Coordinates of C-alpha atoms in Angstrom, one line a residue:
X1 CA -67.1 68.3 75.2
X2 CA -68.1 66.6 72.1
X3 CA -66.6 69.5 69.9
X4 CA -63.5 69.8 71.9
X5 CA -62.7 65.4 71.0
X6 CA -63.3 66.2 67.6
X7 CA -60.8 69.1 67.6
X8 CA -58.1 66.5 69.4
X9 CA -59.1 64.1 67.7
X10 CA -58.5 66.1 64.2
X11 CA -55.0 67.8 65.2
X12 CA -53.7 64.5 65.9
X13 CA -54.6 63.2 62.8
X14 CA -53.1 66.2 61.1
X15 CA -49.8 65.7 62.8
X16 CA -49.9 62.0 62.0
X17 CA -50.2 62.6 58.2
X18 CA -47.9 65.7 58.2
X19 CA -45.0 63.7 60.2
X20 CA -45.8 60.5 57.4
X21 CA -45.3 63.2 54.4
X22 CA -42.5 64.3 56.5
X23 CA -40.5 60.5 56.7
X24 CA -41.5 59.7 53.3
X25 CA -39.5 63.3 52.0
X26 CA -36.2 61.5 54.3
X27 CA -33.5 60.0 52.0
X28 CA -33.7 56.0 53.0
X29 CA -29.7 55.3 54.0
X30 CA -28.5 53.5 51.2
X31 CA -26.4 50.1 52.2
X32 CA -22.5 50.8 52.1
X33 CA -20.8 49.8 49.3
X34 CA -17.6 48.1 49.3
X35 CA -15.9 49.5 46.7
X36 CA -12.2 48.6 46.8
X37 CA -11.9 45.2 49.0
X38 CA -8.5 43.6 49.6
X39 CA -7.2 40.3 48.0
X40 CA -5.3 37.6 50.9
X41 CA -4.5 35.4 47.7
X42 CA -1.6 36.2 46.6
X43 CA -0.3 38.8 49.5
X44 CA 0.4 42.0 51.1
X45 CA -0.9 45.0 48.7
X46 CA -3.6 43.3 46.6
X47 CA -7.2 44.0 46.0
X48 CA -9.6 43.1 44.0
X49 CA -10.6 45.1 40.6
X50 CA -14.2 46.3 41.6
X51 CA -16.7 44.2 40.0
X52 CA -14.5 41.0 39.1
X53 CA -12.4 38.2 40.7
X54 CA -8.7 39.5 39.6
X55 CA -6.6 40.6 41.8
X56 CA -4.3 44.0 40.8
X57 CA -0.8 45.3 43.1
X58 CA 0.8 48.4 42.1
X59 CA 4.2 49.5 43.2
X60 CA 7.1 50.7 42.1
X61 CA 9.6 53.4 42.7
X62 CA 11.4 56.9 42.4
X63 CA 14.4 57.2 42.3
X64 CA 17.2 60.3 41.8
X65 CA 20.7 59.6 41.3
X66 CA 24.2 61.2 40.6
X67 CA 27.3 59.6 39.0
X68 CA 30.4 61.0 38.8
X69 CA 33.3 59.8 36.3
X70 CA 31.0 57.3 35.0
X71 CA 30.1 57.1 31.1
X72 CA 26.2 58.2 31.7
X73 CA 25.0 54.2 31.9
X74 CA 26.4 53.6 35.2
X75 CA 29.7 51.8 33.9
X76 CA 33.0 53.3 34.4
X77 CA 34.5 56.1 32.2
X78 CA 35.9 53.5 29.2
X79 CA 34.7 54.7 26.4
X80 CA 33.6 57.5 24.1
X81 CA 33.5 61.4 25.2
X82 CA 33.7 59.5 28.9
X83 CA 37.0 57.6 27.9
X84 CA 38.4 60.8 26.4
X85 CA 39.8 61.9 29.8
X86 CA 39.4 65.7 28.0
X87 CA 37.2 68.3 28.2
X88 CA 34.5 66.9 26.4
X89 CA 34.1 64.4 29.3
X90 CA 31.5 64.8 31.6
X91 CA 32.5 65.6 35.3
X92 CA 28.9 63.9 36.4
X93 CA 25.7 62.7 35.3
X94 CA 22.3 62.5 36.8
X95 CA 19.1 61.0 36.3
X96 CA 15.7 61.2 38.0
X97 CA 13.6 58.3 37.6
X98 CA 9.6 57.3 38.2
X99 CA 9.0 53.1 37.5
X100 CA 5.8 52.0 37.9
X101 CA 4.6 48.1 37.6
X102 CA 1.6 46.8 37.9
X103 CA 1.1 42.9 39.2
X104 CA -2.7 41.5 38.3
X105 CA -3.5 37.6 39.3
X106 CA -6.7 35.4 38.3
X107 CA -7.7 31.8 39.8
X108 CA -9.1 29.6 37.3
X109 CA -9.9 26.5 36.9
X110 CA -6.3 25.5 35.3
X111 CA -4.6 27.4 38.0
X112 CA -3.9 31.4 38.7
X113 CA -3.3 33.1 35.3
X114 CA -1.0 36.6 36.0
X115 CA -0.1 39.5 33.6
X116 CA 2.8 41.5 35.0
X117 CA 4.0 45.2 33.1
X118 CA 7.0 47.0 34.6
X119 CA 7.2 50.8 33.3
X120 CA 9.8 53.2 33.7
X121 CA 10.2 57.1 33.0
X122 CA 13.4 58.2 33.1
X123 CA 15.7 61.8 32.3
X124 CA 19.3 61.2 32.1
X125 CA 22.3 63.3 31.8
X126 CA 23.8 63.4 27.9
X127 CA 27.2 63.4 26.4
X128 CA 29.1 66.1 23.9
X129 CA 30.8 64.7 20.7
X130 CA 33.1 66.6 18.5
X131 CA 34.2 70.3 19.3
X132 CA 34.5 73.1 17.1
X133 CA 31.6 72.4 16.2
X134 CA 30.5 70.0 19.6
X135 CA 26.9 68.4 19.7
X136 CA 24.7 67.5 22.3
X137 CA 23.2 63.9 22.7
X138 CA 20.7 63.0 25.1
X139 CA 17.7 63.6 27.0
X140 CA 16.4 67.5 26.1
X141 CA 14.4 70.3 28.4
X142 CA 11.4 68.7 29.3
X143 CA 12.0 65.4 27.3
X144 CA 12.9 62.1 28.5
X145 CA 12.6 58.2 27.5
X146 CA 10.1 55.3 28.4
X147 CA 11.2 51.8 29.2
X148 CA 9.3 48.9 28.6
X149 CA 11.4 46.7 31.4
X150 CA 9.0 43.6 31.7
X151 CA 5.6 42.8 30.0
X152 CA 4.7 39.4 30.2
X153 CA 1.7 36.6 31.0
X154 CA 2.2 33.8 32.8
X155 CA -0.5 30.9 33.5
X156 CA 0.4 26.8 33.6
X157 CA 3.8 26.9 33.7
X158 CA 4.4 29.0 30.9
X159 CA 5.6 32.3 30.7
X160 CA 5.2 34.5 27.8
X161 CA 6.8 38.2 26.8
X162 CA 9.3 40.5 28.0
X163 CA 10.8 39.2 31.3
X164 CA 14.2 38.5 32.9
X165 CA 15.5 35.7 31.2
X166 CA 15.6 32.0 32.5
X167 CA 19.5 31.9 32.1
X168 CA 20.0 35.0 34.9
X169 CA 20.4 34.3 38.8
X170 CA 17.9 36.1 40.9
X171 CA 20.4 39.1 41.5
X172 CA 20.5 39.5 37.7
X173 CA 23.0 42.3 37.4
X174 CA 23.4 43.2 41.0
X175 CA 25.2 40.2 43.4
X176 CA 25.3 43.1 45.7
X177 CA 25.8 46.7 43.9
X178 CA 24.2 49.7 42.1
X179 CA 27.2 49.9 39.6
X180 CA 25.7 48.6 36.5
X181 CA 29.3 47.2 34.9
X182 CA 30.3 44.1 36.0
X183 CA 31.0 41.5 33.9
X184 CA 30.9 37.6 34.8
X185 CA 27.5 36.6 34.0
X186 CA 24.2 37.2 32.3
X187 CA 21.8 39.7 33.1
X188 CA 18.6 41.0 31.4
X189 CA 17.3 43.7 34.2
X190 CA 15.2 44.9 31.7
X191 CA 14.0 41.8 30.4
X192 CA 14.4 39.8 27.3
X193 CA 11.3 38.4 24.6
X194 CA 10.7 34.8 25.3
X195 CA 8.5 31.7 25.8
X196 CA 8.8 29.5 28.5
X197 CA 8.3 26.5 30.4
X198 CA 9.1 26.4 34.4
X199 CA 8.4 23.2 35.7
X200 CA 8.1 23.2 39.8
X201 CA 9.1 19.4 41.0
X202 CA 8.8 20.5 44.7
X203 CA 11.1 20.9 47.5
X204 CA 12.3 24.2 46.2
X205 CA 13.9 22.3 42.9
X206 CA 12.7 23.7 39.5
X207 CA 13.7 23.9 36.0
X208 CA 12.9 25.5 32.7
X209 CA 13.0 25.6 29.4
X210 CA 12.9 28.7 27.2
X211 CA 13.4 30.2 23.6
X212 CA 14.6 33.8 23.7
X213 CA 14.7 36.8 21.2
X214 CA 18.4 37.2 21.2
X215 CA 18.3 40.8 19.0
X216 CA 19.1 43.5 21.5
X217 CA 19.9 41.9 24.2
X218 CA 22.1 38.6 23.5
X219 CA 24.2 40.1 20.4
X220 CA 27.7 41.9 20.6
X221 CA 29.0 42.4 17.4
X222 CA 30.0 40.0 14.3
X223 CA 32.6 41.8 12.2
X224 CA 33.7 41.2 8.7
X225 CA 37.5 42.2 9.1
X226 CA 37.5 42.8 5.4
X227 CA 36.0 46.2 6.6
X228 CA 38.9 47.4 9.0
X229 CA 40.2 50.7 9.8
X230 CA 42.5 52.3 11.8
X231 CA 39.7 54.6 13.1
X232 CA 37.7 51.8 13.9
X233 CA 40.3 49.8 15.9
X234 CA 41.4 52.2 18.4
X235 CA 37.7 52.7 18.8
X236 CA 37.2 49.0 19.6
X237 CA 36.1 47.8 16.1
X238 CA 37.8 45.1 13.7
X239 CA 35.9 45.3 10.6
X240 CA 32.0 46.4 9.1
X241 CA 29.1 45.1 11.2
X242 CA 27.6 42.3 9.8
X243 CA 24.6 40.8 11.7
X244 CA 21.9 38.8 9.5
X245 CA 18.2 38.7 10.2
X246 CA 17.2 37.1 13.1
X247 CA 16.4 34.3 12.3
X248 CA 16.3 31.4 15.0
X249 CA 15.9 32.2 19.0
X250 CA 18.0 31.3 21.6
X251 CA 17.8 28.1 23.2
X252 CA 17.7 28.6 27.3
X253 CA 17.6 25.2 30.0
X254 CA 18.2 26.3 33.4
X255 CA 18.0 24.3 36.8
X256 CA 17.6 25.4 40.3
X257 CA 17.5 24.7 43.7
X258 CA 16.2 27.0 46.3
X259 CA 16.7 26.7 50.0
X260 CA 16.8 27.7 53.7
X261 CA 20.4 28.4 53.1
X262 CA 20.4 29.8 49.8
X263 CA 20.3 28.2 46.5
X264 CA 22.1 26.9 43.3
X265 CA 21.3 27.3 39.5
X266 CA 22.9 26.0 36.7
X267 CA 22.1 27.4 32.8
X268 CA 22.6 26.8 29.8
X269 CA 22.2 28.8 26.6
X270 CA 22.6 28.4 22.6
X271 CA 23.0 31.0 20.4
X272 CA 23.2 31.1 16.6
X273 CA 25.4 34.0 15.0
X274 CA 23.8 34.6 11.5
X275 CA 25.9 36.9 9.3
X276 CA 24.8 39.2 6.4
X277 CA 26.6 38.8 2.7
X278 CA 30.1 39.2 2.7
X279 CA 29.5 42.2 0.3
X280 CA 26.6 44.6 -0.1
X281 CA 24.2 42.4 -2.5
X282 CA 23.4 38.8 -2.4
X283 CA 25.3 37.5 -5.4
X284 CA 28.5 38.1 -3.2
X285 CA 28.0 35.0 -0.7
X286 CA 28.2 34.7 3.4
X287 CA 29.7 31.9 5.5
X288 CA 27.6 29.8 6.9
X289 CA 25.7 30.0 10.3
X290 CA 27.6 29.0 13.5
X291 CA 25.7 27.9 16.7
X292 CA 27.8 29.1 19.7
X293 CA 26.9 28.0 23.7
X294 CA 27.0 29.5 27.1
X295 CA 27.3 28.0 30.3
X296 CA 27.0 29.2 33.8
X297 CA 27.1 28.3 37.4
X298 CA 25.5 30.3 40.6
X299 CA 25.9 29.7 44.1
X300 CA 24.1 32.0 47.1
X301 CA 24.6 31.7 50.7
X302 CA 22.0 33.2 53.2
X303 CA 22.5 33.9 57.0
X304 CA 26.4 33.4 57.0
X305 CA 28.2 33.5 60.6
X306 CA 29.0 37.1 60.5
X307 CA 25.7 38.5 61.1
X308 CA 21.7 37.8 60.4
X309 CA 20.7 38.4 56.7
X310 CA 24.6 38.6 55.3
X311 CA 24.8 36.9 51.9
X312 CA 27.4 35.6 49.7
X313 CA 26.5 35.4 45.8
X314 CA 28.6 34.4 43.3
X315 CA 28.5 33.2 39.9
X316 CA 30.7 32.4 36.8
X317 CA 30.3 31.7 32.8
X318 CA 32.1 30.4 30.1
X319 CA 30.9 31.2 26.5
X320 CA 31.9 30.6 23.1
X321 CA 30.5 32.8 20.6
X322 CA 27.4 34.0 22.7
X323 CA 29.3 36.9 24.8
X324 CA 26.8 38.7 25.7
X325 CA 26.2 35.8 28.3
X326 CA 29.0 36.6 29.8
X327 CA 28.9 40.5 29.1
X328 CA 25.6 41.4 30.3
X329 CA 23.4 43.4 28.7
X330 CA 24.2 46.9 30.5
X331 CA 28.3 46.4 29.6
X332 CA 30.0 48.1 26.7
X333 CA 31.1 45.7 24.2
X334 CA 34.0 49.2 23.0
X335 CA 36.5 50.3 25.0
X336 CA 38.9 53.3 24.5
X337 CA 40.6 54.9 27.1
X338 CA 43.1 57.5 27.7
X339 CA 45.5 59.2 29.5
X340 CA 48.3 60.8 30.0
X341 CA 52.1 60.4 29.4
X342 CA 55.4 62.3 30.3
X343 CA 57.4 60.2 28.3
X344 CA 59.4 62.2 25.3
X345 CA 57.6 61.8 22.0
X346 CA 54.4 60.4 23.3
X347 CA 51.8 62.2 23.0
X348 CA 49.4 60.0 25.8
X349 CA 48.5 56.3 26.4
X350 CA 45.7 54.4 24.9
X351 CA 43.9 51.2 26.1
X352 CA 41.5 49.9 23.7
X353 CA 39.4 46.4 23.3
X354 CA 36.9 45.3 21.4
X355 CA 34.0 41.8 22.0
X356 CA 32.6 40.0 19.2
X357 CA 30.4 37.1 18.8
X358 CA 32.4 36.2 16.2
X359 CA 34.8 37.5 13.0
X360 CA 35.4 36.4 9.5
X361 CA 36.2 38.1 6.3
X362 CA 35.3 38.1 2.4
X363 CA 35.2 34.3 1.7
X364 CA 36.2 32.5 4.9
X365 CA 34.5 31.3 7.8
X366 CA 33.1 32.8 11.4
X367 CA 36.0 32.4 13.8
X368 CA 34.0 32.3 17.6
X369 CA 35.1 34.3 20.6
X370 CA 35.7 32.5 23.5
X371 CA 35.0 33.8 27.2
X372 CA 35.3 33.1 30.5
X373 CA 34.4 34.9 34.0
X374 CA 33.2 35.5 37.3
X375 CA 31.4 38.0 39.3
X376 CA 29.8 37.8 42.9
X377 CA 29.1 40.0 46.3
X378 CA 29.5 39.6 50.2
X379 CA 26.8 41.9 51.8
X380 CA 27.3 42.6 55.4
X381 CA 24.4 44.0 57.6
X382 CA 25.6 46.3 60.4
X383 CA 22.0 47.2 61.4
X384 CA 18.3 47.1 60.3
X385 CA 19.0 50.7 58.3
X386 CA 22.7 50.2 57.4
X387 CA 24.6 47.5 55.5
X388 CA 27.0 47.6 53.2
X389 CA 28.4 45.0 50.5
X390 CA 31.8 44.3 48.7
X391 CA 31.6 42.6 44.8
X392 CA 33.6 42.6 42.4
X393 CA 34.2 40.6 38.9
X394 CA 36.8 39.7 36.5
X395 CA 36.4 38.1 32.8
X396 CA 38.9 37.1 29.8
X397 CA 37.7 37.4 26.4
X398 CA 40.2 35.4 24.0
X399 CA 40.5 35.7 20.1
X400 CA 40.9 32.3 18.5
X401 CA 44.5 32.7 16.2
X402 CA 42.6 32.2 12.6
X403 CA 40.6 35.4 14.1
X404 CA 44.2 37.4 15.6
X405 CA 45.6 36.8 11.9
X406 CA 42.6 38.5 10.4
X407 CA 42.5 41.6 12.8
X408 CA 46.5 41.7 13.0
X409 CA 47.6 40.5 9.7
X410 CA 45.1 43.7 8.7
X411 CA 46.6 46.7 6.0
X412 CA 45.0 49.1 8.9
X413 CA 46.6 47.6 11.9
X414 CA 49.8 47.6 9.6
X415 CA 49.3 51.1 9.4
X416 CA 49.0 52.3 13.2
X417 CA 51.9 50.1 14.4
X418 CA 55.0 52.0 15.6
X419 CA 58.1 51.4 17.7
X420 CA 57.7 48.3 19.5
X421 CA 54.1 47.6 18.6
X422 CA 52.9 44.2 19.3
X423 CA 49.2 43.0 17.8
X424 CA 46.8 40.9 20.2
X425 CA 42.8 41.6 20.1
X426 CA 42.7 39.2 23.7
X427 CA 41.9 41.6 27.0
X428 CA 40.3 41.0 30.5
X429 CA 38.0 43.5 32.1
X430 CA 38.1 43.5 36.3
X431 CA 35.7 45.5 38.5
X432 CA 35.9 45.6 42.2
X433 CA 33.6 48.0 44.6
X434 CA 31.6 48.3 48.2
X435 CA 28.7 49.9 48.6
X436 CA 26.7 51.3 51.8
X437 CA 22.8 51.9 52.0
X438 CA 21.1 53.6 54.9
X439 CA 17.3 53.0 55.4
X440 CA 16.2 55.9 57.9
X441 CA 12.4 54.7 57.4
X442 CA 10.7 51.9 55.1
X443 CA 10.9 51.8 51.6
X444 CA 13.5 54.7 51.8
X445 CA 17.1 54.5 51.0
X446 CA 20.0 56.5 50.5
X447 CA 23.6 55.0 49.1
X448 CA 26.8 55.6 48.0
X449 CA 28.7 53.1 45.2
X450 CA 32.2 53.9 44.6
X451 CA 33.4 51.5 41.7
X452 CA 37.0 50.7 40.0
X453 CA 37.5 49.0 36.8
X454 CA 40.7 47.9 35.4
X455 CA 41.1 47.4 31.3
X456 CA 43.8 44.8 30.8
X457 CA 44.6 45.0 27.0
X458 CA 46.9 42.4 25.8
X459 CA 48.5 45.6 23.0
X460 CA 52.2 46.7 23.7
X461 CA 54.2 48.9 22.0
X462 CA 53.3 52.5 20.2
X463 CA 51.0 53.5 17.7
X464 CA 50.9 56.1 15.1
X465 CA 47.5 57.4 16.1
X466 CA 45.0 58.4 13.3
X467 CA 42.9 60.8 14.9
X468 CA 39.2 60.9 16.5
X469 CA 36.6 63.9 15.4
X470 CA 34.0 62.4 18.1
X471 CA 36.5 62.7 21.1
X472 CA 38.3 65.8 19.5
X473 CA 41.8 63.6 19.5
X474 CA 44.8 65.0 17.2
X475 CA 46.1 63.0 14.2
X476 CA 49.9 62.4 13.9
X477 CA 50.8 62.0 17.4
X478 CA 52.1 59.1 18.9
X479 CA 49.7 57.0 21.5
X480 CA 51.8 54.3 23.9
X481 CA 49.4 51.3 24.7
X482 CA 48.5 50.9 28.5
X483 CA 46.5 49.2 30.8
X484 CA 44.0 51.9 32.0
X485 CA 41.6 52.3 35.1
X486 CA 38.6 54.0 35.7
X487 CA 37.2 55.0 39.1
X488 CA 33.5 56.0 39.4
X489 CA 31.5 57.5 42.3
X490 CA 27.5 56.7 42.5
X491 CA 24.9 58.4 44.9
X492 CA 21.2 57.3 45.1
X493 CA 17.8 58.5 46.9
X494 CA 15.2 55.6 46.2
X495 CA 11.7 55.7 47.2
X496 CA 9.7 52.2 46.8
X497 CA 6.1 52.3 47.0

């Protein structure tokens, strides 16, 4: 009996230590780890960065699009190969699209510090210059550019880098459309260089103050009409560029008031137009420096009577010598366009215009352009996935008569003027559109833009035309001046993310 205890007694223990070898040998379930946990802060789409207290969104989009009659940026056809009207004008032009930004955000102690970058990838359709021989411009096989849009940091009130500057209206650009050439206001979509301070008094009222890098973005041309030509004229040039150094940045105030029904702004700008030398070393002089000023008015209006979420936007601008306020940053500042004529002993008609900040010549002073315009948008909402939106814009650009004497009293203007020819620089520049999106599902949307613009040149008369290589036009003929018009077709798939 005793024997049989023991042998009990000693498989037990056996199975005791083998089942504790056994459990020790198990892998001990490790605590979950949170590894990407989401951010409530600052709203839908954040999380924190693993192992810190900022907060990081990502979004952005892709987008394919199609343009047809256009001039490959989204404007009308009117200028270059586009403005042609001839067989070196492209038919269409598409681009594909990936933009990425990425939105990080940090309490401290002195309030929530946020970096924001906006990057964009793009492919886009070229143009063809010249012909026998023709070249090709533009985006190559497997090539492409990169766009820095925005890149900036903001913390305290201050904002600092590349981001849509303080003198734009919330719709920048686009009061209600996809067509990127309306006049009538500012608009950096892709952002300007600047510091600034946004003050927030409450109540939806807030104003800033900011100085801005106007290279790029806030400059249309000086010209020195000394340099003149008959080839650059009918190109929409009245002398040699002459744009100094950059050397003070422009001065932005803007104030606005948002609310339930929609909101008001009113900016200010001040630009300095800094010429070279009136010849091509220093010993040959330059007028002196001439501060020009834009101002503009906005007005939007939410949740109008004819249906939830319709909106009216509208703004205008007045400028003297800072155009570009008034010519956005996505508008040609060149126009030539042409077409055709049945009359006897003309060969076509020819609109052509040209914007300057200001013009002088060898020895005188900078003579500023003055302009003047409006642009704005109804957008109608027929459903949740449908609406569609009406816009349109009109703007004057006038020559001041010490600058018409310089560009008209010109040996090359002399020299294109024919029967019945009449010489004034002045022009206005109309757009008017409508646009429909449909969004089947979220963040998906299809549209079609379909946008006219009108070139009102203030010309008359014929010209003896001197010929154009780049748009393959004959010398010798003559050109009748005209009004021209452009109609353009734009069709977009966008996928937000």
């Amino acid at each position: 009996m005793n024997t049989i205890k023991s042998l009990v007694l000693g498989s037990a223990a056996v199975l005791v230590a083998m089942s504790g070898a056994q459990a020790a040998d198990l892998p001990i379930k490790a605590k979950a780890v949170e590894y990407v946990k989401v951010c409530s802060l600052y709203g839908a789409g954040f999380y924190y960065i693993p192992g810190t207290d900022t907060c990081i969104k990502l979004g952005g989009y892709v987008r394919a699009e199609t343009s047809f009659a256009s001039n490959g940026q989204y404007n009308n056809a009117v200028n270059g190969s586009a403005g042609a009207n001839n067989r070196l004008s492209n038919y269409y032009y598409s681009r594909a699209r990936q933009d990425l930004n990425i939105d990080t955000r940090t309490a401290t102690e002195y309030g929530v510090v946020r970096t924001y970058a906006d990057l964009t990838f793009t492919w886009t359709t070229g143009n063809t210059a010249g012909s026998a021989p023709s070249a090709y411009t533009g985006d190559g096989v497997a090539g492409g550019s990169l766009g820095v849009y925005y890149a900036f940091i903001q913390f305290a009130g201050f904002t600092m880098g590349k981001a849509v500057s303080q003198f734009d209206t919330p719709w920048t650009n686009y009061p209600g459309n996809n067509f990127d050439g309306l006049w009538g206001g500012g608009g950096t979509v892709t952002g300007v260089n600047q510091f600034t301070y946004t003050a927030d008094f409450g109540s939806g009222i807030t104003a800033a103050i900011s100085a801005q890098d106007a290279t790029g973005y806030y400059q249309t041309n000086i010209w020195n009409t000394a340099g003149i030509t008959g080839a650059g004229i009918i190109g929409g040039a009245y002398g040699t560029a002459s744009y100094g150094g950059n050397v003070a940045p422009d001065i932005v105030g803007m104030v606005r008031v948002d609310q339930a029904w929609g909101l008001f702004q009113a900016s200010f700008a001040a630009h300095d137009n800094h010429t070279a030398y009136y010849g091509a070393t220093e010993v040959t002089g330059h007028p002196a420096d001439k501060w020009g000023w834009a101002a503009q008015l906005a007005l939007s209006i939410k949740n109008i009577p004819t249906g939830p979420g319709d909106t009216i936007n509208i703004q205008g601008v007045y400028t003297n010598g800072a155009s570009r306020y008034n010519a956005q940053s996505l508008v040609p500042t060149s126009y030539a366009m042409y077409g055709g004529s049945s009359t006897a002993g003309v060969y076509g008609t020819l609109g052509f215009a040209g914007l300057a900040d200001s013009v002088y010549t060898t020895g005188g002073d900078q003579q500023l352009t003055t302009t003047y315009g409006f642009r704005g948008a109804y957008t109608h909402n027929w459903s949740p996935s449908w609406n569609s939106a009406i816009y349109g814009s009109w703007a004057a650009v006038s020559y001041n008569n010490t600058a018409k004497g310089l560009i008209c009293g010109s040996a090359a203007m002399a020299g294109l003027a024919g029967a019945g020819f009449t010489c004034n620089p002045d022009f206005n520049i109309s757009s008017l559109g409508v646009i429909t999106r449909w969004t089947p599902v979220k963040n998906l949307t299809f549209s079609a833009d379909v946008a006219w613009t009108n070139l009102d040149q203030k010309y008359s008369g014929n010209i003896a035309y001197p010929g154009s290589a780049t748009v393959a036009k004959p010398a010798g003929v003559t050109y009748q001046l005209k009004d021209q018009n452009s109609v353009s077709l734009l069709l977009r798939a966008q996928r937000n993310f």
